[in-house]
Amino acid sequence: MTRSTGKLMEIKLVNIGFGNIVAANRIVAIVSPESAPIKRIIQEAREKGSLIDATYGRRTRAVIIVDSGHIILSAVQPETVANRLSVKESSQSDEA
């Protein structure tokens, strides 16, 4: 947990498959890897050393772009990651 302007702020995490977890507040986009522009982004990240492959050798189904500029590859469908993210957010708001 971190402190921000005197309020206690909780770090929310989202499972992206195979026990890999990403800080939810750092996610900018969750996209499919099929389009040419996304393939280009993946290749550029690989060349720069900012690609994180969390697929465990499986087919890439989701590309997660985070605010640090890193690109994360996941073997889980983008909809599944988004659902896990929204379920986490709704359960947090229910507790408040």
PDB file of C-alpha atoms in Angstrom:
ATOM      1  CA  MET A   1       0.000   0.000   0.000  1.00  0.00           C
ATOM      2  CA  THR A   2       1.199   3.481  -0.777  1.00  0.00           C
ATOM      3  CA  ARG A   3       0.349   6.875   0.637  1.00  0.00           C
ATOM      4  CA  SER A   4      -0.918   9.560  -1.704  1.00  0.00           C
ATOM      5  CA  THR A   5      -1.993  12.999  -0.429  1.00  0.00           C
ATOM      6  CA  GLY A   6      -2.692  11.660   3.044  1.00  0.00           C
ATOM      7  CA  LYS A   7      -5.109   8.937   1.866  1.00  0.00           C
ATOM      8  CA  LEU A   8      -4.270   5.266   2.019  1.00  0.00           C
ATOM      9  CA  MET A   9      -4.228   3.929  -1.543  1.00  0.00           C
ATOM     10  CA  GLU A  10      -4.488   0.214  -2.242  1.00  0.00           C
ATOM     11  CA  ILE A  11      -2.615  -1.383  -5.137  1.00  0.00           C
ATOM     12  CA  LYS A  12      -5.001  -3.501  -7.234  1.00  0.00           C
ATOM     13  CA  LEU A  13      -3.555  -6.516  -9.039  1.00  0.00           C
ATOM     14  CA  VAL A  14      -4.924  -8.497 -11.983  1.00  0.00           C
ATOM     15  CA  ASN A  15      -4.010 -12.069 -12.928  1.00  0.00           C
ATOM     16  CA  ILE A  16      -2.893 -12.294 -16.578  1.00  0.00           C
ATOM     17  CA  GLY A  17      -2.481 -16.072 -16.609  1.00  0.00           C
ATOM     18  CA  PHE A  18      -0.129 -18.741 -15.225  1.00  0.00           C
ATOM     19  CA  GLY A  19       0.145 -16.931 -11.888  1.00  0.00           C
ATOM     20  CA  ASN A  20       1.485 -13.743 -13.477  1.00  0.00           C
ATOM     21  CA  ILE A  21       0.081 -10.557 -11.997  1.00  0.00           C
ATOM     22  CA  VAL A  22       0.123  -6.926 -13.166  1.00  0.00           C
ATOM     23  CA  ALA A  23      -0.696  -3.758 -11.228  1.00  0.00           C
ATOM     24  CA  ALA A  24      -4.134  -2.806 -12.553  1.00  0.00           C
ATOM     25  CA  ASN A  25      -3.618   0.942 -12.214  1.00  0.00           C
ATOM     26  CA  ARG A  26      -0.595   0.756 -14.559  1.00  0.00           C
ATOM     27  CA  ILE A  27      -2.527  -0.801 -17.478  1.00  0.00           C
ATOM     28  CA  VAL A  28      -3.158   1.580 -20.374  1.00  0.00           C
ATOM     29  CA  ALA A  29      -4.626  -0.896 -22.896  1.00  0.00           C
ATOM     30  CA  ILE A  30      -5.429  -4.575 -23.404  1.00  0.00           C
ATOM     31  CA  VAL A  31      -5.494  -5.443 -27.103  1.00  0.00           C
ATOM     32  CA  SER A  32      -5.499  -8.387 -29.491  1.00  0.00           C
ATOM     33  CA  PRO A  33      -2.149  -9.209 -31.147  1.00  0.00           C
ATOM     34  CA  GLU A  34      -3.616  -9.738 -34.630  1.00  0.00           C
ATOM     35  CA  SER A  35      -3.267  -6.317 -36.279  1.00  0.00           C
ATOM     36  CA  ALA A  36      -0.126  -5.137 -38.068  1.00  0.00           C
ATOM     37  CA  PRO A  37       0.338  -2.045 -35.842  1.00  0.00           C
ATOM     38  CA  ILE A  38       0.255  -4.191 -32.680  1.00  0.00           C
ATOM     39  CA  LYS A  39       2.705  -6.683 -34.231  1.00  0.00           C
ATOM     40  CA  ARG A  40       4.969  -3.714 -34.962  1.00  0.00           C
ATOM     41  CA  ILE A  41       4.680  -2.488 -31.360  1.00  0.00           C
ATOM     42  CA  ILE A  42       5.620  -5.981 -30.122  1.00  0.00           C
ATOM     43  CA  GLN A  43       8.652  -6.157 -32.424  1.00  0.00           C
ATOM     44  CA  GLU A  44       9.849  -2.673 -31.410  1.00  0.00           C
ATOM     45  CA  ALA A  45       9.479  -3.571 -27.709  1.00  0.00           C
ATOM     46  CA  ARG A  46      11.440  -6.791 -28.302  1.00  0.00           C
ATOM     47  CA  GLU A  47      14.260  -4.804 -29.945  1.00  0.00           C
ATOM     48  CA  LYS A  48      14.281  -2.200 -27.142  1.00  0.00           C
ATOM     49  CA  GLY A  49      14.212  -4.838 -24.412  1.00  0.00           C
ATOM     50  CA  SER A  50      10.881  -3.658 -23.004  1.00  0.00           C
ATOM     51  CA  LEU A  51       8.881  -6.778 -23.915  1.00  0.00           C
ATOM     52  CA  ILE A  52       7.670  -9.067 -21.126  1.00  0.00           C
ATOM     53  CA  ASP A  53       6.568 -12.476 -22.402  1.00  0.00           C
ATOM     54  CA  ALA A  54       4.211 -14.078 -19.872  1.00  0.00           C
ATOM     55  CA  THR A  55       2.809 -16.684 -22.285  1.00  0.00           C
ATOM     56  CA  TYR A  56       4.920 -19.638 -21.096  1.00  0.00           C
ATOM     57  CA  GLY A  57       5.421 -20.630 -24.738  1.00  0.00           C
ATOM     58  CA  ARG A  58       1.719 -20.589 -25.530  1.00  0.00           C
ATOM     59  CA  ARG A  59       0.064 -18.543 -28.268  1.00  0.00           C
ATOM     60  CA  THR A  60      -0.191 -14.815 -27.515  1.00  0.00           C
ATOM     61  CA  ARG A  61      -3.850 -13.864 -27.141  1.00  0.00           C
ATOM     62  CA  ALA A  62      -3.584 -10.502 -25.365  1.00  0.00           C
ATOM     63  CA  VAL A  63      -1.095  -7.655 -25.491  1.00  0.00           C
ATOM     64  CA  ILE A  64      -1.080  -5.487 -22.381  1.00  0.00           C
ATOM     65  CA  ILE A  65       0.389  -2.012 -22.682  1.00  0.00           C
ATOM     66  CA  VAL A  66       1.429  -0.379 -19.409  1.00  0.00           C
ATOM     67  CA  ASP A  67       2.228   3.231 -18.574  1.00  0.00           C
ATOM     68  CA  SER A  68       5.965   2.544 -18.249  1.00  0.00           C
ATOM     69  CA  GLY A  69       6.092   1.716 -21.964  1.00  0.00           C
ATOM     70  CA  HIS A  70       6.529  -2.005 -21.369  1.00  0.00           C
ATOM     71  CA  ILE A  71       4.549  -4.448 -23.495  1.00  0.00           C
ATOM     72  CA  ILE A  72       3.308  -7.620 -21.798  1.00  0.00           C
ATOM     73  CA  LEU A  73       2.248 -10.693 -23.770  1.00  0.00           C
ATOM     74  CA  SER A  74      -0.384 -12.959 -22.223  1.00  0.00           C
ATOM     75  CA  ALA A  75      -1.882 -16.285 -23.288  1.00  0.00           C
ATOM     76  CA  VAL A  76      -5.261 -15.216 -21.866  1.00  0.00           C
ATOM     77  CA  GLN A  77      -7.936 -13.580 -24.042  1.00  0.00           C
ATOM     78  CA  PRO A  78      -8.187  -9.752 -23.758  1.00  0.00           C
ATOM     79  CA  GLU A  79     -11.838 -10.083 -22.655  1.00  0.00           C
ATOM     80  CA  THR A  80     -10.823 -12.421 -19.829  1.00  0.00           C
ATOM     81  CA  VAL A  81      -8.173 -10.009 -18.554  1.00  0.00           C
ATOM     82  CA  ALA A  82     -10.657  -7.117 -18.801  1.00  0.00           C
ATOM     83  CA  ASN A  83     -13.307  -9.136 -16.931  1.00  0.00           C
ATOM     84  CA  ARG A  84     -10.837  -9.978 -14.166  1.00  0.00           C
ATOM     85  CA  LEU A  85      -9.977  -6.288 -13.966  1.00  0.00           C
ATOM     86  CA  SER A  86     -13.611  -5.149 -13.786  1.00  0.00           C
ATOM     87  CA  VAL A  87     -14.583  -7.852 -11.275  1.00  0.00           C
ATOM     88  CA  LYS A  88     -11.695  -6.733  -9.064  1.00  0.00           C
ATOM     89  CA  GLU A  89     -12.814  -3.090  -9.318  1.00  0.00           C
ATOM     90  CA  SER A  90     -16.477  -3.837  -8.582  1.00  0.00           C
ATOM     91  CA  SER A  91     -15.610  -5.978  -5.551  1.00  0.00           C
ATOM     92  CA  GLN A  92     -13.405  -3.161  -4.251  1.00  0.00           C
ATOM     93  CA  SER A  93     -16.242  -0.604  -4.610  1.00  0.00           C
ATOM     94  CA  ASP A  94     -18.665  -2.953  -2.836  1.00  0.00           C
ATOM     95  CA  GLU A  95     -16.351  -3.036   0.185  1.00  0.00           C
ATOM     96  CA  ALA A  96     -16.091   0.766   0.428  1.00  0.00           C
TER      97      ALA A  96
END
